Tab-separated table of N, CA, C and O in Angstrom:
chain	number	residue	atom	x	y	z
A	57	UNK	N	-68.156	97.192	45.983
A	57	UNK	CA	-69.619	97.125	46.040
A	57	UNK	C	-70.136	96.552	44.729
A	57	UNK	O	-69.547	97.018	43.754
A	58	UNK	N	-71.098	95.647	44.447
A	58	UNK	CA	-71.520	95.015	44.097
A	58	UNK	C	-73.144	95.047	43.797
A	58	UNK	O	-73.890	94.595	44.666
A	59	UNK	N	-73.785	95.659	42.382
A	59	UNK	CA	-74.761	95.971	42.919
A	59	UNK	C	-75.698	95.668	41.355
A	59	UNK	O	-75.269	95.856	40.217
A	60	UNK	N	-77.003	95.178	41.734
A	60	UNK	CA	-77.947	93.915	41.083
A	60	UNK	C	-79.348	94.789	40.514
A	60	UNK	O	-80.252	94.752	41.349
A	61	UNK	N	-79.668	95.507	39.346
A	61	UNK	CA	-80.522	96.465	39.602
A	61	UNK	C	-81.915	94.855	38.894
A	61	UNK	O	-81.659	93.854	38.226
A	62	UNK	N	-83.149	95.317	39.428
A	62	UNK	CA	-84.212	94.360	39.089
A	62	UNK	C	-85.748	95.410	38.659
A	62	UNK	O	-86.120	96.487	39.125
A	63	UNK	N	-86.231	94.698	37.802
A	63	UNK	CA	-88.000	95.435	38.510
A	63	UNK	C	-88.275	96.314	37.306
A	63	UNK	O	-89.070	97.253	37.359
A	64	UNK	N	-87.522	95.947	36.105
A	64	UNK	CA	-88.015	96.674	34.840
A	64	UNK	C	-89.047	95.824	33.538
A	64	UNK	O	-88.634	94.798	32.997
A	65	UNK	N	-89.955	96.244	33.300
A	65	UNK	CA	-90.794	95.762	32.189
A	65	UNK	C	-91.440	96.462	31.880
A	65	UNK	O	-91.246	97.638	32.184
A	66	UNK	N	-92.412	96.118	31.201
A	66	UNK	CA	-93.274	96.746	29.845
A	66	UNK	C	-94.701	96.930	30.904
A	66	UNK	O	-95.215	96.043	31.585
A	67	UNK	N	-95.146	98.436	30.780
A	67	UNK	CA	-96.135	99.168	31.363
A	67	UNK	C	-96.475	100.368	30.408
A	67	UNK	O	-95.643	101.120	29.901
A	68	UNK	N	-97.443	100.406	30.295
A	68	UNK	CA	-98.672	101.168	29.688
A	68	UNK	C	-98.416	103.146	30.037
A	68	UNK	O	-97.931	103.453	31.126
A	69	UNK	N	-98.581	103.639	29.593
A	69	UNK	CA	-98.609	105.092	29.970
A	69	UNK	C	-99.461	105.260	31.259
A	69	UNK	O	-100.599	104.892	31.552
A	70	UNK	N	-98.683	105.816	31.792
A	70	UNK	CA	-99.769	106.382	33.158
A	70	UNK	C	-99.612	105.471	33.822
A	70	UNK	O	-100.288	105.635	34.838
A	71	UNK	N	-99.002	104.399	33.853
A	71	UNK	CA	-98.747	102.795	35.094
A	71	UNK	C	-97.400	103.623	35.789
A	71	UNK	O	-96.927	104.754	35.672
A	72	UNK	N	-97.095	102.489	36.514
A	72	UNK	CA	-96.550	102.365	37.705
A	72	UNK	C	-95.117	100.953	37.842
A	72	UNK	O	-95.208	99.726	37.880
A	73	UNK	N	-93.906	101.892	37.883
A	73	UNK	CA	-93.099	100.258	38.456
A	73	UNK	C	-92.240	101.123	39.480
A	73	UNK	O	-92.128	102.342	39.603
A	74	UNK	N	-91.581	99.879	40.285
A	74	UNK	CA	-90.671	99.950	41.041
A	74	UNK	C	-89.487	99.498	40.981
A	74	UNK	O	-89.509	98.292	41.228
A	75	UNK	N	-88.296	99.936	40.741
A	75	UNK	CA	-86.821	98.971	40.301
A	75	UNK	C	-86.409	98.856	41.615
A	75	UNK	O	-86.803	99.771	42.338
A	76	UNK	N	-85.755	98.032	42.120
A	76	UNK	CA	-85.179	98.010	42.862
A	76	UNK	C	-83.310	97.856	42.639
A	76	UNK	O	-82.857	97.722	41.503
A	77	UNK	N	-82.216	97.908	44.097
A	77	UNK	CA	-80.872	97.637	43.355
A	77	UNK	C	-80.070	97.081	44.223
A	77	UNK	O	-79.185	97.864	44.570
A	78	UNK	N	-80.014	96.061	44.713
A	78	UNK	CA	-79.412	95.277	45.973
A	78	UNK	C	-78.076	95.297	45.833
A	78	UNK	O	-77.483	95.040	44.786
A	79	UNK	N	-77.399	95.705	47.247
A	79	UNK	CA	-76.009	95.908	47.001
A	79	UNK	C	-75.550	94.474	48.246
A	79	UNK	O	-76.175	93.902	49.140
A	80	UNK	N	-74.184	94.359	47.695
A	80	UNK	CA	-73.228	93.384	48.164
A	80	UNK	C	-72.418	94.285	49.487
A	80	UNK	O	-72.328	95.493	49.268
A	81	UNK	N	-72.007	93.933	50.425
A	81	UNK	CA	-71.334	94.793	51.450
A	81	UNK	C	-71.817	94.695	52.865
A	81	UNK	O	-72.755	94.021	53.291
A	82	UNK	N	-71.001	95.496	53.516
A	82	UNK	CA	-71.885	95.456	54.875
A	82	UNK	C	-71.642	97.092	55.316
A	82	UNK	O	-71.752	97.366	56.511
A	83	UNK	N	-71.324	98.137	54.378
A	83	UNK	CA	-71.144	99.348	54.450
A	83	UNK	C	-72.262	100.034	53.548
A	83	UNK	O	-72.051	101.208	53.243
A	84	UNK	N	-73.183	99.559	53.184
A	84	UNK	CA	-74.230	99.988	52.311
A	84	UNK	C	-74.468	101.512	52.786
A	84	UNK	O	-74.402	102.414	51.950
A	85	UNK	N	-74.708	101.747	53.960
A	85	UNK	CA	-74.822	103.385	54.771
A	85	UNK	C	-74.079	104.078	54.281
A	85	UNK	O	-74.372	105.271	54.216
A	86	UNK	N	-72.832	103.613	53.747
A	86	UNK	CA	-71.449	105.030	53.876
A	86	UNK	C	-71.705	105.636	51.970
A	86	UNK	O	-71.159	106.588	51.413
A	87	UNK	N	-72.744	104.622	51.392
A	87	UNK	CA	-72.653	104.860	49.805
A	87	UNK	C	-74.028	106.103	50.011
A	87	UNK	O	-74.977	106.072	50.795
A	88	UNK	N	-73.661	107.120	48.980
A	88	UNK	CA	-74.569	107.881	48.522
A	88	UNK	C	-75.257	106.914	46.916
A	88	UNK	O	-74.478	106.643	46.002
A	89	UNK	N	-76.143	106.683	46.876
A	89	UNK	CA	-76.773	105.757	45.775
A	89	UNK	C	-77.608	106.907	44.843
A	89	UNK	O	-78.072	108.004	45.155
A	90	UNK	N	-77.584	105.943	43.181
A	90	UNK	CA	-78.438	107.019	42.258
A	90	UNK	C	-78.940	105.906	41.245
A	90	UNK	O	-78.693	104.718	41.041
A	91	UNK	N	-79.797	106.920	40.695
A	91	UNK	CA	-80.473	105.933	39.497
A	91	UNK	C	-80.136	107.128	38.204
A	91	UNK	O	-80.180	108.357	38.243
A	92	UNK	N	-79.845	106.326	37.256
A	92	UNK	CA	-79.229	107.196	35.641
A	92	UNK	C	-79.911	105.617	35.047
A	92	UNK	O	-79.794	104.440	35.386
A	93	UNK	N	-80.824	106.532	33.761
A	93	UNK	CA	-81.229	106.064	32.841
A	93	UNK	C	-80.208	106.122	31.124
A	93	UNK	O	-79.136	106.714	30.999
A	94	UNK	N	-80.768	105.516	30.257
A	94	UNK	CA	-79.466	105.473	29.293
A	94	UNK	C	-80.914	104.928	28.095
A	94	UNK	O	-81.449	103.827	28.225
A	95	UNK	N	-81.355	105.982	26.956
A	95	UNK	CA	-82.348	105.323	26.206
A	95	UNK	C	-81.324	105.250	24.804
A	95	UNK	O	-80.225	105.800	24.731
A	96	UNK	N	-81.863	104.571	23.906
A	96	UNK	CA	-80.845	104.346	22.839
A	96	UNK	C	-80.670	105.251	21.730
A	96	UNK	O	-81.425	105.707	20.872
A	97	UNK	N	-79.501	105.367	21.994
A	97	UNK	CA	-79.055	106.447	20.917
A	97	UNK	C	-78.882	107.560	21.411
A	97	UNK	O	-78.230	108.393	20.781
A	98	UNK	N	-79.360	107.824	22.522
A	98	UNK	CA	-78.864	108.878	23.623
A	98	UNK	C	-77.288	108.614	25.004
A	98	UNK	O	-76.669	107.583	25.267
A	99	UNK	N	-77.168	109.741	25.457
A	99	UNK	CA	-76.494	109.700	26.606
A	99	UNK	C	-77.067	108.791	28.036
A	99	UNK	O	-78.276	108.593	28.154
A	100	UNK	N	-76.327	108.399	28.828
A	100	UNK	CA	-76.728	108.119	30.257
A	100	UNK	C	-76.788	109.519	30.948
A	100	UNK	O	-75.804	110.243	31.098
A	101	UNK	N	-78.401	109.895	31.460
A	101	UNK	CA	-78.977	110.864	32.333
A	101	UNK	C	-79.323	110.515	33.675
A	101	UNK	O	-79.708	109.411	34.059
A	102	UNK	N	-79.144	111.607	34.393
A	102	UNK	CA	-79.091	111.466	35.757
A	102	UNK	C	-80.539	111.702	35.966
A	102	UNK	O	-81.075	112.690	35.463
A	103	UNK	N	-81.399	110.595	36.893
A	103	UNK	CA	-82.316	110.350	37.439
A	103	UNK	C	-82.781	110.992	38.893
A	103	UNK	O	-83.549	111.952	38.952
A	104	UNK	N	-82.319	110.457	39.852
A	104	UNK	CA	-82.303	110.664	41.115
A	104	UNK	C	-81.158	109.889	42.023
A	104	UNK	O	-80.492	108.856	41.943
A	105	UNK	N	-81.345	111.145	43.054
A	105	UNK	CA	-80.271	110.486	44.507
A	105	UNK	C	-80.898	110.473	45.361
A	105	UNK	O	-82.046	110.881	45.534
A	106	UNK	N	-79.566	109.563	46.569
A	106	UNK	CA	-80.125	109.825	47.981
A	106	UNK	C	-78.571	109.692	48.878
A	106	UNK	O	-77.608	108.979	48.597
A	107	UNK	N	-78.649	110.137	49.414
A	107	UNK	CA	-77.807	110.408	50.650
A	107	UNK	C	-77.285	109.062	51.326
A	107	UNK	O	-78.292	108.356	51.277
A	108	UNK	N	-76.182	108.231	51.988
A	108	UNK	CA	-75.944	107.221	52.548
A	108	UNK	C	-77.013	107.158	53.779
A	108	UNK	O	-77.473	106.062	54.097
A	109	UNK	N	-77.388	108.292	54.438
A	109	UNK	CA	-77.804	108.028	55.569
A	109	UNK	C	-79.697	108.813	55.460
A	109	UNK	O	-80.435	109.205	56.364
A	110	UNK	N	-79.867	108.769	54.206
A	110	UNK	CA	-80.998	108.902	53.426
A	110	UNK	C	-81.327	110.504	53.336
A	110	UNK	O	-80.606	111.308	52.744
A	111	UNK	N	-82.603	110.848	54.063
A	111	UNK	CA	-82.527	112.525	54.210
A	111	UNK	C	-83.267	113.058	52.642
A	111	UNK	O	-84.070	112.430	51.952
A	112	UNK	N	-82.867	113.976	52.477
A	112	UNK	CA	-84.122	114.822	51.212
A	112	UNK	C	-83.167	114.473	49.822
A	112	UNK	O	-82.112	115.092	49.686
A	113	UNK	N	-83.533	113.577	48.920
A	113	UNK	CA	-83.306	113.206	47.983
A	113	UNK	C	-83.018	114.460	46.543
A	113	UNK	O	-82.945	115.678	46.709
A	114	UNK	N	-82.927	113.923	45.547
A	114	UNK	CA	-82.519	115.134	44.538
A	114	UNK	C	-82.631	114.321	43.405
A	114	UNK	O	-82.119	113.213	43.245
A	115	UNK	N	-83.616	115.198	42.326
A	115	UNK	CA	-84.476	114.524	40.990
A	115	UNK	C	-83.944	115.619	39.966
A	115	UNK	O	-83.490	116.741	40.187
A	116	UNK	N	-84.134	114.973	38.845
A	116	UNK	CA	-83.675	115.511	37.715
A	116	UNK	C	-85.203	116.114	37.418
A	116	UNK	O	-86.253	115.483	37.541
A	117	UNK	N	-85.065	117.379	37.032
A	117	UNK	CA	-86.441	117.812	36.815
A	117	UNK	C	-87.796	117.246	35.906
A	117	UNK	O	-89.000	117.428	36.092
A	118	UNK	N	-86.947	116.370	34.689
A	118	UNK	CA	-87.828	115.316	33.958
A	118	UNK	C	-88.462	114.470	34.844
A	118	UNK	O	-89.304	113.834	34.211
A	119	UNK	N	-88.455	114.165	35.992
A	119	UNK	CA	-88.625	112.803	37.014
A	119	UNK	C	-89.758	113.864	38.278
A	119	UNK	O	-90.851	113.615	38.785
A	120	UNK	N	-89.139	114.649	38.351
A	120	UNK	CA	-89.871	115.439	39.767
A	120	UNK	C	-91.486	115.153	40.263
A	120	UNK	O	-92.419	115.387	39.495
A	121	UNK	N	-91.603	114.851	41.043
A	121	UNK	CA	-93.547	114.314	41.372
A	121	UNK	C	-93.807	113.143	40.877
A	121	UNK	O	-94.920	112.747	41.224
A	122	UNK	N	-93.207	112.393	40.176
A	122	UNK	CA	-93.549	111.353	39.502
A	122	UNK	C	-92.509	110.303	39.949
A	122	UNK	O	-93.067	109.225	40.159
A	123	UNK	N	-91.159	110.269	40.165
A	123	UNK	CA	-90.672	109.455	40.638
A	123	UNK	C	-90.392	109.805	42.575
A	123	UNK	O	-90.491	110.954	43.005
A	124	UNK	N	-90.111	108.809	43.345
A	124	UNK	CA	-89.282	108.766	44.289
A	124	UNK	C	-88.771	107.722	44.506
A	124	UNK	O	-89.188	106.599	44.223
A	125	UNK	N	-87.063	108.274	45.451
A	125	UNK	CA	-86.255	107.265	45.191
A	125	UNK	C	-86.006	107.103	46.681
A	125	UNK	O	-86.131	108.089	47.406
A	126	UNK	N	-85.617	105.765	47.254
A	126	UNK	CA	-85.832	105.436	48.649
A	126	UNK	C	-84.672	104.616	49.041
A	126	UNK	O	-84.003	104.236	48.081
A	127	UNK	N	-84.269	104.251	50.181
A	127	UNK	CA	-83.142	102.989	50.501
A	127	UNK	C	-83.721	102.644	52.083
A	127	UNK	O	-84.330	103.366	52.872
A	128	UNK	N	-83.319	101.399	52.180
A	128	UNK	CA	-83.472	100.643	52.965
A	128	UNK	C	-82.188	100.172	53.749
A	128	UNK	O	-82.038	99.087	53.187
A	129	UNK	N	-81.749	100.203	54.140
A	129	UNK	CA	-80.156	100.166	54.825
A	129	UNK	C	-80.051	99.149	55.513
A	129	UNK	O	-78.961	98.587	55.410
A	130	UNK	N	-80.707	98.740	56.116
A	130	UNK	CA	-80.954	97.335	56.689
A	130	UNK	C	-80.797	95.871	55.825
A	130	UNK	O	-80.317	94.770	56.096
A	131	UNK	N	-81.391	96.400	54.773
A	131	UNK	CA	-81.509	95.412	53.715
A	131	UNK	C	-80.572	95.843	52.060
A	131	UNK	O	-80.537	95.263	50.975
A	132	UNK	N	-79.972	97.012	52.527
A	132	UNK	CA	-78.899	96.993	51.260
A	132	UNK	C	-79.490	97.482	49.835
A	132	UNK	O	-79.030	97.130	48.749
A	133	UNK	N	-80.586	98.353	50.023
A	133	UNK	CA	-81.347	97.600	49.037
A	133	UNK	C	-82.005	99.554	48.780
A	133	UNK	O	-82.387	100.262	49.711
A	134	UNK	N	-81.959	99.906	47.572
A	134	UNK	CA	-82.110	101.205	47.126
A	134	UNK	C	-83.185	101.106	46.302
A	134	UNK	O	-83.115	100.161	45.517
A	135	UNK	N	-84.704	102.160	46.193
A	135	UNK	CA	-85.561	101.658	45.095
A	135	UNK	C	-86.168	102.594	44.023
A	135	UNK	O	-87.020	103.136	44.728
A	136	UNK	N	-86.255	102.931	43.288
A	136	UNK	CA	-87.239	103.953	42.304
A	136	UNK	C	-88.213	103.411	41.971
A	136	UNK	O	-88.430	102.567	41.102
A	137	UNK	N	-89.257	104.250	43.176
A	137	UNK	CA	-90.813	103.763	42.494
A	137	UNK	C	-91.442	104.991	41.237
A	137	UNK	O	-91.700	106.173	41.462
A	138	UNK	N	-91.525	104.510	40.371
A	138	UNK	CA	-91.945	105.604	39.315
A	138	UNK	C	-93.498	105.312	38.881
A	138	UNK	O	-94.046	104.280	38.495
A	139	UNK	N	-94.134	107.044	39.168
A	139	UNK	CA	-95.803	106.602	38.983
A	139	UNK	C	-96.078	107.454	37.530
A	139	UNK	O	-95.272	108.377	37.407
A	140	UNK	N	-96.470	107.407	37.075
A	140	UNK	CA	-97.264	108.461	36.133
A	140	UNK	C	-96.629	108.151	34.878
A	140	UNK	O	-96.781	109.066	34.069
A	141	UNK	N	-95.862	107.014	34.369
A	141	UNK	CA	-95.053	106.837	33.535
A	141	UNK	C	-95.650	107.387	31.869
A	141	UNK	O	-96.784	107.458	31.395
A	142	UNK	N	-94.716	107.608	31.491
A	142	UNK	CA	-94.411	108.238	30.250
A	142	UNK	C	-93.455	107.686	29.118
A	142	UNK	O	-92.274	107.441	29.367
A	143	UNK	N	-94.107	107.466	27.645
A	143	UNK	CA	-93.472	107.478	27.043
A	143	UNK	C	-91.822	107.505	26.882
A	143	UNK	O	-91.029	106.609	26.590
A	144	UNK	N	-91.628	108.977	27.212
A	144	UNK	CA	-90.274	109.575	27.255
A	144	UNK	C	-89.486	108.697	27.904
A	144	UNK	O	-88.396	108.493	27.370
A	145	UNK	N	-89.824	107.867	29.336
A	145	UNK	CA	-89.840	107.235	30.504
A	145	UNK	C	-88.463	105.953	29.952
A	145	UNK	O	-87.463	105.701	30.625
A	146	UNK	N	-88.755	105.415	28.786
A	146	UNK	CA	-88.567	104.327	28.502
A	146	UNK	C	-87.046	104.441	28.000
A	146	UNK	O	-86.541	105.095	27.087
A	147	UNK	N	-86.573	103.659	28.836
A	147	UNK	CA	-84.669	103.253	28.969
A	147	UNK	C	-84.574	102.170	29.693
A	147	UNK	O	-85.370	101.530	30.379
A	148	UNK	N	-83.028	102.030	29.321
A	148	UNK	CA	-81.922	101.258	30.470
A	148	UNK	C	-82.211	102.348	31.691
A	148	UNK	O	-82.248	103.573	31.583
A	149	UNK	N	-82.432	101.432	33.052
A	149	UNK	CA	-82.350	102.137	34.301
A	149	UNK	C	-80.877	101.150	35.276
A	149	UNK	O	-80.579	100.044	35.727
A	150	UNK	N	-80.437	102.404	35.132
A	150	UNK	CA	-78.825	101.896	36.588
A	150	UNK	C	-78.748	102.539	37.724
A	150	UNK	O	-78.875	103.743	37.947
A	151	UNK	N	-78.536	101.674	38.421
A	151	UNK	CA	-78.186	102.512	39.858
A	151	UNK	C	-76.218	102.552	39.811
A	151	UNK	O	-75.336	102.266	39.000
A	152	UNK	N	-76.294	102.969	40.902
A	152	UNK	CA	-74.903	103.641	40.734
A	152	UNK	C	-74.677	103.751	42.611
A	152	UNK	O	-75.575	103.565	43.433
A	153	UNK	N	-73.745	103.975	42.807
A	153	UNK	CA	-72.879	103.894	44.653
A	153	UNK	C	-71.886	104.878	44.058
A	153	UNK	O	-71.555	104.879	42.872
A	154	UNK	N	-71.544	105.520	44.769
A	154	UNK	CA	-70.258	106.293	45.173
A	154	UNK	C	-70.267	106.791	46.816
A	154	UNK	O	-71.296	107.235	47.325
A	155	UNK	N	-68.773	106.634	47.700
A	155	UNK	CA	-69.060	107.176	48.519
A	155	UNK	C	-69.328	108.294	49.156
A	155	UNK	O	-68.728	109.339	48.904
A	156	UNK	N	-70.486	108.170	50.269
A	156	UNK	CA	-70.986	109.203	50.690
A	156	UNK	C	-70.046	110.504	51.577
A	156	UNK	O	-69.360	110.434	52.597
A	157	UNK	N	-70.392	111.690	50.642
A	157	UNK	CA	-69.932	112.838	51.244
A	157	UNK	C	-70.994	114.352	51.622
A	157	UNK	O	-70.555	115.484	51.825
A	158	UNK	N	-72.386	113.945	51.630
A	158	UNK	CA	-72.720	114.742	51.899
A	158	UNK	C	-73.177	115.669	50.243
A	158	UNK	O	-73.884	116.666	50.390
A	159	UNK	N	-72.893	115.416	49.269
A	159	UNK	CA	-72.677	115.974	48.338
A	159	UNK	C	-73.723	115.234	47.445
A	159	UNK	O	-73.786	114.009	47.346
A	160	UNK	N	-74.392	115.968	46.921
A	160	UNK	CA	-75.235	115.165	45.347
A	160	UNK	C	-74.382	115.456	44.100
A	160	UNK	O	-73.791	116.525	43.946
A	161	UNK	N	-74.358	114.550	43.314
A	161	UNK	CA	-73.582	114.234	41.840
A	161	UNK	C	-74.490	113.800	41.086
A	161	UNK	O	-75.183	112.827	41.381
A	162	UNK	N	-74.634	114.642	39.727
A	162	UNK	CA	-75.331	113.967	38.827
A	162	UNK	C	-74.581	113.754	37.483
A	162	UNK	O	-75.162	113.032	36.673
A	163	UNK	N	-73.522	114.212	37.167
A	163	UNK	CA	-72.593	113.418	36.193
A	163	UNK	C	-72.818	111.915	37.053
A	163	UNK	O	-73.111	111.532	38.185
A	164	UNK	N	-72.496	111.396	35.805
A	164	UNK	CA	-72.376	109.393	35.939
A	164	UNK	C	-70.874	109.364	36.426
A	164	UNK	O	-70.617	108.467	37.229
A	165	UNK	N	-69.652	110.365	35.996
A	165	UNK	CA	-68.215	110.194	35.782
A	165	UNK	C	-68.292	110.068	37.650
A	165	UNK	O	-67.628	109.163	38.156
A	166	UNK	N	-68.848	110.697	38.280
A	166	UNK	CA	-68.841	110.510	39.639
A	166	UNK	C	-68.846	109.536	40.822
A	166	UNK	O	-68.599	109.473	42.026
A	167	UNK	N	-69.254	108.843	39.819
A	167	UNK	CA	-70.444	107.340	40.714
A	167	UNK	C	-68.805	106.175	40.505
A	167	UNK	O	-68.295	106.042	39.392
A	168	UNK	N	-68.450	105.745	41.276
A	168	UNK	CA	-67.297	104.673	41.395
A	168	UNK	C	-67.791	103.111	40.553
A	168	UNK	O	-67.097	102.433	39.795
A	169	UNK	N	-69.727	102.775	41.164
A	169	UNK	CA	-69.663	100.960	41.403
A	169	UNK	C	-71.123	101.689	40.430
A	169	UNK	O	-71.719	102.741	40.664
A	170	UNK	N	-71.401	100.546	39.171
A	170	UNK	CA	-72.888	100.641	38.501
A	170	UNK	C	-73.429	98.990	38.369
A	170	UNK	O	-72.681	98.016	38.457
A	171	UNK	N	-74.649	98.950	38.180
A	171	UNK	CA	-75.424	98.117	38.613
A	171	UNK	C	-75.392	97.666	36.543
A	171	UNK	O	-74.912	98.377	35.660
A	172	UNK	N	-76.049	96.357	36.386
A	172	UNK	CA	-76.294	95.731	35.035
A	172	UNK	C	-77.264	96.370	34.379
A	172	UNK	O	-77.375	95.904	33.245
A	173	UNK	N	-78.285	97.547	34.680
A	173	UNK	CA	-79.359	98.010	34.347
A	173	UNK	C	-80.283	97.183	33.973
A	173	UNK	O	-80.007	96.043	33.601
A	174	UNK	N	-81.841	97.779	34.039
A	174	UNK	CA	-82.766	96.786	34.075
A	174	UNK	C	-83.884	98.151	33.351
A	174	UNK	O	-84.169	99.285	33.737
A	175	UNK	N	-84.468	96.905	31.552
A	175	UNK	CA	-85.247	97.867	30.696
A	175	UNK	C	-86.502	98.025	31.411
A	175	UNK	O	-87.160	97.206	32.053
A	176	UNK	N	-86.722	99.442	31.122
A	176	UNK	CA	-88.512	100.020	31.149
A	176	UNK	C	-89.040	100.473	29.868
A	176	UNK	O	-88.308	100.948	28.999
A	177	UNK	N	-89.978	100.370	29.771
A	177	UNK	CA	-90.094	100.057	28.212
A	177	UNK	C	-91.810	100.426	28.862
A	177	UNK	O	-92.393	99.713	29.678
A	178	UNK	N	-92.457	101.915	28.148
A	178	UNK	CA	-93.578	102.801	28.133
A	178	UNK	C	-94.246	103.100	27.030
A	178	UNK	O	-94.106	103.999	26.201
A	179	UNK	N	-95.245	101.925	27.168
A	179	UNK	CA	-95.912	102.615	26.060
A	179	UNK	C	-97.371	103.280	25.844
A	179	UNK	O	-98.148	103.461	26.781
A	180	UNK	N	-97.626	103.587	24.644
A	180	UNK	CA	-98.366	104.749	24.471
A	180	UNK	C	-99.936	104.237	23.904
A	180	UNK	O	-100.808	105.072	23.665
């Protein structure tokens, strides 16, 4: 799997973006997908999931009400729309595939296939 994350730039506190993360395959369904951020000088943190076959997602409590994370299966294509942005907000954003078991993972060591990440950058 093969996978292209897009949709990061420079927004104001309290704005709004959407990343998106297009995957390569024709099994896109069988991947449980995530988004992990990585700001500098820190660790890569777990963001949000979703399920291969979608269903009730799972947020890192920093993110909760403010982000949701979505997939499109048809189109391969996984998204984090994030509203209410924040300062804090501002990193490398990656998506991530591992296959789906029914199971949420928020270690990164979990995730098999990661995307090139794409900066968000919040300011104040």
């Amino acid at each position: 799997v093969q996978l292209q994350a897009s949709g990061g730039g420079l927004v104001q506190a309290g704005g709004s973006l959407r990343l998106s993360c297009a995957a390569s395959g024709r099994t896109f369904s069988t991947y449980a997908m995530a988004w992990f951020r990585q700001a500098p000088g820190k660790e890569r943190e777990f963001v949000a999931a979703i399920r291969g076959s979608g269903g009730e997602p799972y947020y890192a409590d920093s993110v909760k009400g403010r982000f949701t994370i979505s997939r499109d299966n048809a189109k391969n294509t996984v998204y984090l729309q994030m509203n209410n942005l924040k300062p804090e907000d501002t990193a490398a954003y990656f998506c991530a595939a591992r296959p789906a078991n029914g199971i949420y993972y928020t270690a990164s060591r979990r995730y098999d296939y990661w995307g090139q990440g794409t900066e968000v950058t919040v300011s104040s």
